[in-house]
mmCIF file of C-alpha atoms in Angstrom:
data_model
loop_
_atom_site.group_PDB
_atom_site.id
_atom_site.type_symbol
_atom_site.label_atom_id
_atom_site.label_comp_id
_atom_site.label_asym_id
_atom_site.label_seq_id
_atom_site.Cartn_x
_atom_site.Cartn_y
_atom_site.Cartn_z
ATOM 1 C CA MET A 7 -26.605 15.353 4.733
ATOM 2 C CA GLN A 8 -24.197 12.824 6.217
ATOM 3 C CA LYS A 9 -22.265 14.102 9.224
ATOM 4 C CA VAL A 10 -18.531 14.619 8.674
ATOM 5 C CA LYS A 11 -16.624 12.154 10.832
ATOM 6 C CA THR A 12 -13.950 13.541 13.147
ATOM 7 C CA LEU A 13 -10.742 11.526 13.435
ATOM 8 C CA LEU A 14 -8.339 12.460 16.228
ATOM 9 C CA PHE A 15 -4.723 11.296 16.317
ATOM 10 C CA LEU A 16 -3.038 11.184 19.727
ATOM 11 C CA VAL A 17 0.781 11.151 19.553
ATOM 12 C CA THR A 18 3.549 12.347 21.849
ATOM 13 C CA GLU A 19 5.606 14.466 19.403
ATOM 14 C CA ASP A 20 4.748 16.341 16.210
ATOM 15 C CA TRP A 21 8.040 15.282 14.564
ATOM 16 C CA TYR A 22 7.188 11.627 15.148
ATOM 17 C CA PHE A 23 3.771 12.118 13.579
ATOM 18 C CA VAL A 24 5.213 13.866 10.519
ATOM 19 C CA LEU A 25 7.850 11.160 10.098
ATOM 20 C CA HIS A 26 5.610 8.143 10.629
ATOM 21 C CA ARG A 27 1.891 8.869 10.141
ATOM 22 C CA LEU A 28 1.474 11.908 7.896
ATOM 23 C CA PRO A 29 0.488 9.927 4.743
ATOM 24 C CA ILE A 30 -2.373 8.271 6.649
ATOM 25 C CA ALA A 31 -3.646 11.629 7.943
ATOM 26 C CA ARG A 32 -3.489 13.089 4.433
ATOM 27 C CA ALA A 33 -5.444 10.160 3.021
ATOM 28 C CA ALA A 34 -8.062 10.467 5.775
ATOM 29 C CA LEU A 35 -8.478 14.173 4.981
ATOM 30 C CA ARG A 36 -8.917 13.380 1.285
ATOM 31 C CA SER A 37 -11.500 10.738 2.233
ATOM 32 C CA GLY A 38 -13.656 13.331 3.972
ATOM 33 C CA TYR A 39 -12.626 13.080 7.620
ATOM 34 C CA ARG A 40 -12.084 16.142 9.766
ATOM 35 C CA VAL A 41 -8.605 15.380 11.130
ATOM 36 C CA LEU A 42 -7.395 16.562 14.540
ATOM 37 C CA ILE A 43 -3.871 15.991 15.847
ATOM 38 C CA ALA A 44 -3.249 16.203 19.594
ATOM 39 C CA THR A 45 0.488 16.328 20.214
ATOM 40 C CA GLN A 46 3.403 18.144 21.769
ATOM 41 C CA LEU A 47 4.614 20.732 19.301
ATOM 42 C CA SER A 48 8.200 21.474 18.328
ATOM 43 C CA VAL A 49 8.603 22.751 14.761
ATOM 44 C CA HIS A 50 5.758 21.314 12.678
ATOM 45 C CA ARG A 51 2.637 23.241 13.721
ATOM 46 C CA ALA A 52 2.637 25.542 10.682
ATOM 47 C CA GLN A 53 3.125 22.619 8.311
ATOM 48 C CA LEU A 54 0.310 20.576 9.842
ATOM 49 C CA GLU A 55 -2.144 23.473 9.946
ATOM 50 C CA GLY A 56 -1.146 24.465 6.408
ATOM 51 C CA GLU A 57 -2.183 21.024 5.185
ATOM 52 C CA GLY A 58 -5.649 21.398 6.702
ATOM 53 C CA PHE A 59 -5.280 19.562 10.030
ATOM 54 C CA PHE A 60 -6.565 21.000 13.317
ATOM 55 C CA VAL A 61 -3.715 20.925 15.846
ATOM 56 C CA ILE A 62 -4.304 20.579 19.602
ATOM 57 C CA PRO A 63 -1.167 21.461 21.620
ATOM 58 C CA MET A 64 -0.326 19.085 24.466
ATOM 59 C CA ALA A 65 2.312 18.707 27.157
ATOM 60 C CA TRP A 66 3.915 15.258 27.381
ATOM 61 C CA ARG A 67 6.729 14.000 29.593
ATOM 62 C CA ARG A 68 7.775 11.230 27.246
ATOM 63 C CA SER A 69 10.361 9.569 29.490
ATOM 64 C CA SER A 70 8.689 10.199 32.853
ATOM 65 C CA MET A 71 7.545 7.254 34.988
ATOM 66 C CA ASN A 72 6.090 9.532 37.687
ATOM 67 C CA PRO A 73 2.484 8.457 38.460
ATOM 68 C CA LEU A 74 1.481 12.073 39.127
ATOM 69 C CA HIS A 75 2.682 13.055 35.659
ATOM 70 C CA ALA A 76 0.728 10.126 34.205
ATOM 71 C CA LEU A 77 -2.466 11.214 35.969
ATOM 72 C CA GLY A 78 -2.036 14.742 34.673
ATOM 73 C CA GLU A 79 -1.577 13.532 31.109
ATOM 74 C CA ILE A 80 -4.612 11.225 31.312
ATOM 75 C CA ARG A 81 -6.749 14.117 32.616
ATOM 76 C CA GLN A 82 -5.463 16.289 29.777
ATOM 77 C CA ILE A 83 -6.427 13.663 27.187
ATOM 78 C CA ARG A 84 -9.847 13.098 28.766
ATOM 79 C CA ALA A 85 -10.518 16.843 28.609
ATOM 80 C CA ILE A 86 -9.577 16.906 24.917
ATOM 81 C CA TYR A 87 -11.879 13.979 24.153
ATOM 82 C CA ARG A 88 -14.760 15.599 26.029
ATOM 83 C CA GLN A 89 -14.237 18.942 24.300
ATOM 84 C CA TYR A 90 -13.844 17.732 20.709
ATOM 85 C CA ARG A 91 -15.927 14.524 20.874
ATOM 86 C CA PRO A 92 -14.167 12.676 18.032
ATOM 87 C CA ASP A 93 -15.978 9.882 16.203
ATOM 88 C CA LEU A 94 -12.755 7.864 16.133
ATOM 89 C CA VAL A 95 -9.414 8.156 17.938
ATOM 90 C CA HIS A 96 -6.121 6.731 16.722
ATOM 91 C CA HIS A 97 -3.487 6.335 19.448
ATOM 92 C CA ILE A 98 0.065 6.143 18.090
ATOM 93 C CA ALA A 99 2.703 4.167 20.064
ATOM 94 C CA LEU A 100 2.648 2.640 23.522
ATOM 95 C CA LYS A 101 2.124 5.516 25.976
ATOM 96 C CA PRO A 102 -0.629 7.251 23.958
ATOM 97 C CA SER A 103 -2.337 3.865 23.518
ATOM 98 C CA LEU A 104 -2.370 3.175 27.259
ATOM 99 C CA TYR A 105 -3.195 6.681 28.483
ATOM 100 C CA GLY A 106 -5.532 7.378 25.572
ATOM 101 C CA SER A 107 -7.467 4.150 26.054
ATOM 102 C CA LEU A 108 -8.050 4.934 29.724
ATOM 103 C CA ALA A 109 -9.067 8.507 28.889
ATOM 104 C CA ALA A 110 -11.437 7.183 26.221
ATOM 105 C CA ARG A 111 -13.095 4.920 28.790
ATOM 106 C CA LEU A 112 -13.449 7.801 31.247
ATOM 107 C CA SER A 113 -14.888 10.172 28.631
ATOM 108 C CA GLY A 114 -17.091 7.675 26.792
ATOM 109 C CA THR A 115 -15.100 8.035 23.559
ATOM 110 C CA ALA A 116 -15.328 5.218 21.004
ATOM 111 C CA PRO A 117 -14.269 3.647 18.751
ATOM 112 C CA VAL A 118 -10.539 3.440 19.471
ATOM 113 C CA VAL A 119 -7.545 2.367 17.371
ATOM 114 C CA ASN A 120 -4.368 1.573 19.286
ATOM 115 C CA ASN A 121 -1.259 1.465 17.114
ATOM 116 C CA LEU A 122 1.814 -0.276 18.557
ATOM 117 C CA ALA A 123 5.054 0.180 16.626
ATOM 118 C CA GLY A 124 6.715 -2.840 18.257
ATOM 119 C CA LEU A 125 6.638 -3.917 21.893
ATOM 120 C CA GLY A 126 9.999 -2.346 22.658
ATOM 121 C CA GLN A 127 12.555 -2.845 25.370
ATOM 122 C CA ALA A 128 10.078 -4.074 27.994
ATOM 123 C CA PHE A 129 9.420 -7.220 25.958
ATOM 124 C CA SER A 130 13.000 -7.835 24.821
ATOM 125 C CA GLY A 131 14.909 -6.899 27.976
ATOM 126 C CA THR A 132 15.956 -9.332 30.694
ATOM 127 C CA GLY A 133 16.183 -9.042 34.435
ATOM 128 C CA MET A 134 13.747 -8.442 37.270
ATOM 129 C CA VAL A 135 12.842 -4.848 36.409
ATOM 130 C CA ALA A 136 12.073 -5.681 32.765
ATOM 131 C CA GLY A 137 10.018 -8.667 33.945
ATOM 132 C CA LEU A 138 7.963 -6.539 36.324
ATOM 133 C CA VAL A 139 7.354 -3.890 33.658
ATOM 134 C CA ARG A 140 6.359 -6.605 31.194
ATOM 135 C CA GLN A 141 3.812 -8.111 33.602
ATOM 136 C CA GLY A 142 2.400 -4.675 34.355
ATOM 137 C CA LEU A 143 1.982 -3.951 30.649
ATOM 138 C CA ILE A 144 0.277 -7.294 30.052
ATOM 139 C CA MET A 145 -2.245 -6.480 32.777
ATOM 140 C CA ALA A 146 -2.812 -3.003 31.307
ATOM 141 C CA PHE A 147 -3.279 -4.421 27.788
ATOM 142 C CA ARG A 148 -5.880 -6.893 29.068
ATOM 143 C CA LEU A 149 -7.742 -4.149 30.891
ATOM 144 C CA LEU A 150 -7.646 -1.470 28.178
ATOM 145 C CA PHE A 151 -7.335 -3.160 24.782
ATOM 146 C CA ARG A 152 -10.168 -5.692 24.943
ATOM 147 C CA GLY A 153 -13.053 -3.293 24.524
ATOM 148 C CA LYS A 154 -15.907 -4.058 22.155
ATOM 149 C CA HIS A 155 -15.262 -0.929 20.060
ATOM 150 C CA THR A 156 -11.475 -1.190 20.054
ATOM 151 C CA CYS A 157 -8.841 -2.648 17.770
ATOM 152 C CA THR A 158 -5.069 -2.741 18.022
ATOM 153 C CA ILE A 159 -2.805 -2.396 14.987
ATOM 154 C CA VAL A 160 0.562 -4.148 15.156
ATOM 155 C CA GLU A 161 3.291 -4.279 12.545
ATOM 156 C CA ASN A 162 4.494 -7.886 12.655
ATOM 157 C CA GLU A 163 3.150 -11.390 13.106
ATOM 158 C CA ASP A 164 4.945 -11.976 16.430
ATOM 159 C CA ASP A 165 3.138 -9.040 18.032
ATOM 160 C CA GLN A 166 -0.178 -10.100 16.509
ATOM 161 C CA ALA A 167 0.214 -13.606 17.946
ATOM 162 C CA PHE A 168 1.112 -12.110 21.330
ATOM 163 C CA LEU A 169 -2.067 -10.012 21.439
ATOM 164 C CA VAL A 170 -4.234 -13.009 20.589
ATOM 165 C CA SER A 171 -2.565 -15.628 22.808
ATOM 166 C CA ARG A 172 -1.435 -13.568 25.825
ATOM 167 C CA ILE A 173 -3.843 -10.630 25.893
ATOM 168 C CA GLY A 174 -6.915 -12.480 24.651
ATOM 169 C CA LEU A 175 -7.860 -10.221 21.771
ATOM 170 C CA PRO A 176 -10.127 -11.778 19.147
ATOM 171 C CA GLU A 177 -8.249 -12.138 15.881
ATOM 172 C CA HIS A 178 -10.309 -9.431 14.159
ATOM 173 C CA GLN A 179 -9.255 -6.940 16.862
ATOM 174 C CA ALA A 180 -5.523 -7.654 16.437
ATOM 175 C CA VAL A 181 -4.953 -6.067 13.043
ATOM 176 C CA LEU A 182 -1.692 -6.695 11.190
ATOM 177 C CA ILE A 183 -0.532 -3.758 9.055
ATOM 178 C CA ARG A 184 3.118 -4.106 8.095
ATOM 179 C CA GLY A 185 4.746 -0.904 9.290
ATOM 180 C CA ILE A 186 4.194 2.577 7.911
ATOM 181 C CA GLY A 187 5.088 1.631 4.361
ATOM 182 C CA VAL A 188 7.606 3.184 2.035
ATOM 183 C CA ASP A 189 7.138 5.608 -0.843
ATOM 184 C CA GLU A 190 8.667 3.546 -3.621
ATOM 185 C CA GLN A 191 8.858 6.575 -5.922
ATOM 186 C CA ARG A 192 10.856 8.650 -3.460
ATOM 187 C CA PHE A 193 13.029 5.682 -2.495
ATOM 188 C CA ARG A 194 13.813 4.483 -5.999
ATOM 189 C CA TYR A 195 16.011 1.569 -6.914
ATOM 190 C CA HIS A 196 19.633 2.547 -7.603
ATOM 191 C CA ASP A 197 22.504 0.373 -8.723
ATOM 192 C CA GLU A 198 25.316 0.586 -6.207
ATOM 193 C CA GLN A 199 27.686 3.456 -6.881
ATOM 194 C CA PRO A 200 31.402 2.649 -7.288
ATOM 195 C CA GLN A 201 33.147 2.934 -3.915
ATOM 196 C CA ALA A 202 36.783 2.556 -2.924
ATOM 197 C CA VAL A 203 35.592 1.044 0.374
ATOM 198 C CA PRO A 204 32.054 -0.387 0.752
ATOM 199 C CA ALA A 205 29.871 1.628 3.134
ATOM 200 C CA VAL A 206 27.791 -0.203 5.734
ATOM 201 C CA VAL A 207 25.110 2.239 6.856
ATOM 202 C CA MET A 208 22.823 2.280 9.879
ATOM 203 C CA VAL A 209 20.004 4.838 9.971
ATOM 204 C CA SER A 210 18.308 4.897 13.353
ATOM 205 C CA ARG A 211 17.726 6.620 16.633
ATOM 206 C CA LEU A 212 21.061 6.002 18.311
ATOM 207 C CA LEU A 213 20.037 3.793 21.223
ATOM 208 C CA TRP A 214 22.080 0.953 22.681
ATOM 209 C CA PRO A 215 19.327 -1.672 22.038
ATOM 210 C CA LYS A 216 19.419 -0.783 18.335
ATOM 211 C CA GLY A 217 22.843 -2.475 18.196
ATOM 212 C CA VAL A 218 25.102 0.554 17.832
ATOM 213 C CA ARG A 219 27.934 -0.940 19.886
ATOM 214 C CA GLU A 220 27.657 -4.250 18.041
ATOM 215 C CA LEU A 221 28.020 -2.596 14.650
ATOM 216 C CA VAL A 222 31.052 -0.615 15.794
ATOM 217 C CA GLU A 223 32.652 -3.825 17.103
ATOM 218 C CA ALA A 224 31.844 -5.709 13.883
ATOM 219 C CA GLY A 225 33.601 -2.986 11.899
ATOM 220 C CA ARG A 226 36.683 -3.391 14.078
ATOM 221 C CA ILE A 227 36.630 -7.168 13.536
ATOM 222 C CA LEU A 228 36.429 -6.729 9.767
ATOM 223 C CA ARG A 229 39.329 -4.297 9.691
ATOM 224 C CA ALA A 230 41.359 -6.701 11.841
ATOM 225 C CA ARG A 231 40.695 -9.340 9.159
ATOM 226 C CA GLY A 232 42.128 -6.981 6.569
ATOM 227 C CA ILE A 233 38.735 -6.129 5.040
ATOM 228 C CA GLY A 234 38.111 -2.520 4.068
ATOM 229 C CA VAL A 235 34.807 -1.179 5.380
ATOM 230 C CA GLN A 236 33.304 2.218 6.184
ATOM 231 C CA VAL A 237 30.700 2.121 8.964
ATOM 232 C CA ARG A 238 28.344 5.109 8.800
ATOM 233 C CA LEU A 239 25.847 6.014 11.509
ATOM 234 C CA VAL A 240 23.014 8.340 10.528
ATOM 235 C CA GLY A 241 20.868 9.680 13.333
ATOM 236 C CA LYS A 242 21.201 11.332 16.686
ATOM 237 C CA PRO A 243 20.930 10.332 20.337
ATOM 238 C CA ASP A 244 17.526 10.540 22.020
ATOM 239 C CA ASP A 245 17.992 12.594 25.161
ATOM 240 C CA ALA A 246 14.589 11.505 26.470
ATOM 241 C CA SER A 247 15.668 7.842 26.508
ATOM 242 C CA SER A 248 17.617 6.174 29.307
ATOM 243 C CA VAL A 249 19.323 3.914 26.746
ATOM 244 C CA SER A 250 20.551 6.645 24.416
ATOM 245 C CA VAL A 251 24.137 6.422 23.181
ATOM 246 C CA PRO A 252 26.061 9.413 24.596
ATOM 247 C CA GLU A 253 27.195 11.920 22.016
ATOM 248 C CA SER A 254 30.668 11.743 23.546
ATOM 249 C CA ASP A 255 30.917 8.050 22.573
ATOM 250 C CA LEU A 256 29.766 8.744 19.028
ATOM 251 C CA GLN A 257 32.248 11.584 18.633
ATOM 252 C CA ALA A 258 35.087 9.475 20.042
ATOM 253 C CA TRP A 259 34.380 6.610 17.619
ATOM 254 C CA HIS A 260 34.177 9.125 14.780
ATOM 255 C CA ASP A 261 37.472 10.803 15.734
ATOM 256 C CA GLN A 262 39.364 7.509 15.980
ATOM 257 C CA GLY A 263 38.059 6.242 12.635
ATOM 258 C CA ASP A 264 35.748 3.459 13.845
ATOM 259 C CA ILE A 265 32.748 5.126 12.230
ATOM 260 C CA GLU A 266 31.650 8.114 10.216
ATOM 261 C CA TRP A 267 28.881 9.764 12.222
ATOM 262 C CA LEU A 268 26.716 11.918 9.988
ATOM 263 C CA GLY A 269 24.178 13.029 12.610
ATOM 264 C CA HIS A 270 20.583 13.775 11.642
ATOM 265 C CA ARG A 271 19.953 13.859 7.899
ATOM 266 C CA ASP A 272 16.857 14.545 5.827
ATOM 267 C CA ASP A 273 18.275 13.255 2.523
ATOM 268 C CA ILE A 274 17.868 9.579 3.417
ATOM 269 C CA ALA A 275 17.227 8.424 -0.164
ATOM 270 C CA GLN A 276 20.610 9.911 -1.108
ATOM 271 C CA ILE A 277 22.225 8.231 1.901
ATOM 272 C CA TRP A 278 21.046 4.832 0.654
ATOM 273 C CA ALA A 279 22.094 5.618 -2.914
ATOM 274 C CA GLN A 280 25.645 6.041 -1.603
ATOM 275 C CA ALA A 281 25.589 2.901 0.577
ATOM 276 C CA ALA A 282 26.573 -0.681 -0.175
ATOM 277 C CA ILE A 283 24.836 -2.452 2.720
ATOM 278 C CA ALA A 284 22.158 -1.544 5.277
ATOM 279 C CA ALA A 285 22.589 -2.768 8.837
ATOM 280 C CA LEU A 286 20.447 -2.727 11.970
ATOM 281 C CA PRO A 287 21.743 -5.230 14.565
ATOM 282 C CA SER A 288 18.851 -4.514 16.929
ATOM 283 C CA TYR A 289 17.951 -6.576 19.978
ATOM 284 C CA TYR A 290 14.861 -4.415 20.484
ATOM 285 C CA ARG A 291 11.350 -5.658 19.654
ATOM 286 C CA GLU A 292 10.824 -3.499 16.589
ATOM 287 C CA GLY A 293 7.587 -2.920 14.720
ATOM 288 C CA ILE A 294 8.835 -2.768 11.142
ATOM 289 C CA PRO A 295 12.013 -0.644 10.968
ATOM 290 C CA ARG A 296 11.367 2.151 8.516
ATOM 291 C CA SER A 297 15.032 2.575 7.676
ATOM 292 C CA LEU A 298 15.357 -1.018 6.479
ATOM 293 C CA LEU A 299 12.280 -0.700 4.260
ATOM 294 C CA GLU A 300 13.731 2.422 2.671
ATOM 295 C CA ALA A 301 17.108 0.757 2.202
ATOM 296 C CA ALA A 302 15.549 -2.313 0.595
ATOM 297 C CA SER A 303 13.415 -0.105 -1.651
ATOM 298 C CA CYS A 304 16.621 1.558 -2.869
ATOM 299 C CA GLY A 305 18.110 -1.849 -3.667
ATOM 300 C CA ARG A 306 20.410 -2.332 -0.698
ATOM 301 C CA PRO A 307 20.939 -5.752 0.909
ATOM 302 C CA VAL A 308 20.095 -5.792 4.604
ATOM 303 C CA VAL A 309 21.898 -7.346 7.560
ATOM 304 C CA THR A 310 19.755 -7.358 10.673
ATOM 305 C CA THR A 311 18.873 -9.564 13.615
ATOM 306 C CA ASP A 312 16.435 -12.433 13.908
ATOM 307 C CA MET A 313 14.060 -10.339 16.018
ATOM 308 C CA PRO A 314 10.356 -9.484 15.665
ATOM 309 C CA GLY A 315 9.921 -6.764 13.068
ATOM 310 C CA CYS A 316 13.421 -7.121 11.629
ATOM 311 C CA ARG A 317 12.802 -10.633 10.325
ATOM 312 C CA GLU A 318 9.650 -9.462 8.567
ATOM 313 C CA ILE A 319 11.792 -7.535 6.111
ATOM 314 C CA VAL A 320 14.565 -10.026 5.423
ATOM 315 C CA GLU A 321 14.214 -13.460 3.891
ATOM 316 C CA ASN A 322 17.494 -14.924 5.059
ATOM 317 C CA GLY A 323 19.882 -15.507 2.177
ATOM 318 C CA VAL A 324 17.532 -13.874 -0.362
ATOM 319 C CA ASN A 325 17.580 -10.121 0.258
ATOM 320 C CA GLY A 326 19.996 -10.104 3.182
ATOM 321 C CA TYR A 327 21.040 -11.985 6.286
ATOM 322 C CA LEU A 328 19.519 -12.498 9.727
ATOM 323 C CA VAL A 329 22.041 -12.804 12.544
ATOM 324 C CA VAL A 330 21.822 -13.693 16.214
ATOM 325 C CA PRO A 331 21.067 -10.624 18.385
ATOM 326 C CA GLY A 332 24.159 -9.523 20.266
ATOM 327 C CA ASP A 333 26.498 -11.882 18.359
ATOM 328 C CA VAL A 334 29.165 -9.559 16.999
ATOM 329 C CA VAL A 335 31.086 -12.310 15.179
ATOM 330 C CA SER A 336 28.035 -13.538 13.250
ATOM 331 C CA LEU A 337 27.291 -9.909 12.351
ATOM 332 C CA ALA A 338 30.835 -9.431 11.055
ATOM 333 C CA ASP A 339 30.665 -12.726 9.134
ATOM 334 C CA ALA A 340 27.432 -11.711 7.369
ATOM 335 C CA LEU A 341 28.839 -8.316 6.455
ATOM 336 C CA GLU A 342 32.035 -9.923 5.177
ATOM 337 C CA LYS A 343 30.100 -12.156 2.768
ATOM 338 C CA LEU A 344 28.463 -9.114 1.215
ATOM 339 C CA ILE A 345 31.563 -6.928 1.210
ATOM 340 C CA ARG A 346 33.555 -9.598 -0.631
ATOM 341 C CA ASP A 347 30.896 -10.246 -3.300
ATOM 342 C CA PRO A 348 29.493 -7.248 -5.252
ATOM 343 C CA SER A 349 27.346 -9.535 -7.428
ATOM 344 C CA LEU A 350 25.715 -10.982 -4.291
ATOM 345 C CA ARG A 351 24.957 -7.459 -3.087
ATOM 346 C CA ALA A 352 23.356 -6.603 -6.413
ATOM 347 C CA ARG A 353 21.250 -9.768 -6.488
ATOM 348 C CA MET A 354 20.044 -9.331 -2.908
ATOM 349 C CA GLY A 355 19.356 -5.642 -3.524
ATOM 350 C CA ARG A 356 17.045 -6.432 -6.439
ATOM 351 C CA ALA A 357 15.267 -9.067 -4.341
ATOM 352 C CA GLY A 358 14.773 -6.534 -1.549
ATOM 353 C CA ARG A 359 13.219 -4.008 -3.908
ATOM 354 C CA GLU A 360 10.776 -6.629 -5.150
ATOM 355 C CA ARG A 361 9.876 -7.620 -1.587
ATOM 356 C CA VAL A 362 9.047 -4.003 -0.742
ATOM 357 C CA LEU A 363 6.844 -3.619 -3.813
ATOM 358 C CA GLN A 364 4.935 -6.784 -2.937
ATOM 359 C CA HIS A 365 4.360 -6.211 0.778
ATOM 360 C CA PHE A 366 5.463 -2.859 2.173
ATOM 361 C CA THR A 367 4.405 0.129 0.079
ATOM 362 C CA GLU A 368 2.932 3.238 1.640
ATOM 363 C CA ARG A 369 -0.104 2.871 -0.608
ATOM 364 C CA GLN A 370 -0.864 -0.580 0.834
ATOM 365 C CA VAL A 371 -0.484 0.567 4.443
ATOM 366 C CA VAL A 372 -2.668 3.652 3.973
ATOM 367 C CA GLY A 373 -5.405 1.615 2.295
ATOM 368 C CA GLN A 374 -5.403 -1.003 5.061
ATOM 369 C CA THR A 375 -5.563 1.664 7.762
ATOM 370 C CA LEU A 376 -8.538 3.439 6.171
ATOM 371 C CA GLU A 377 -10.282 0.073 5.841
ATOM 372 C CA THR A 378 -9.734 -0.461 9.577
ATOM 373 C CA TYR A 379 -11.326 2.916 10.340
ATOM 374 C CA HIS A 380 -14.296 2.116 8.128
ATOM 375 C CA ALA A 381 -14.855 -1.293 9.717
ATOM 376 C CA LEU A 382 -14.803 0.167 13.238
ATOM 377 C CA LEU A 383 -17.156 3.004 12.381
ATOM 378 C CA GLU A 384 -19.559 0.656 10.599
ATOM 379 C CA HIS A 385 -19.536 -1.670 13.581
ATOM 380 C CA ASP A 386 -20.147 1.247 15.947
ATOM 381 C CA ALA A 387 -23.007 2.716 13.917
ATOM 382 C CA PRO A 388 -26.444 2.590 15.590
#
């Protein structure tokens, strides 16, 4: 009898796993893997165990840069790998990929999948500190990601090219899988609902690099031009992040009528059904922004920045507009074009839906990920 393969996911938070990787874990379970999830638990343990996954509680300090904390977390991961001896580990996001790869080396665990959802602020920020962090990460990538039994999944072509040209990964070890995909049945196409004032909606973690301030300023510019617009922010601050937008700022903008802040919502498909335009003026190196995929799947035109990850979703002038990061006037101009022309919004919305169906469905992403597992395990077989 063939041995059941054990797949272990390493991720910082259970909510992040449920939001971003649950369909892949479900598909792996259906394919015959024993699936383990090592993560910090908040509210999803019962759900994960109820679906048949084995949950390993962990303690992470997600925002800590303390080397002693890092050593403790690496030891914790190494102990998990030695105890459970997985046949394959899948590290989700930057910190688990770095710490998990080192722990895998120390424990003799292979093969390894590192999954980077964008290169983040370190590779889009400026200044001496960002430059030093960037160089440190490049050195760590070269040391940890170039193993014989390792591959790294990235979500956009810019990040794939970076891994090949700057880190030295062979092309077959820099795997391009476009985001986490979207469930096109859950996020169905909807014609835009009649609105007295068009709603421009941003669904995101509320971090400054996501362009929150820029969208608020663009709304003010539009209203100064005499254009009616409702700017809605859906999401909440991230207290673990140093670049989180303070709740006091969000509440102040809400109270003075600059925005409608809806906070965290689970009914995102309904949010997009009630929107006219999706916006994400990010100057952050995204992977593939999930919110924009879901908006496009629902038939909403997208205004976002010409940044890695964001430009994967939008073909400029076809299903939305790409604007210069940080340029509030160009953001306002793009939104104005769409606000003034309902037929343009409808045409771009249909084009966005078609683009999602061609390139970004959950089914495609899950299939490509399982193929990556299979190729690594076949290569690692004696």
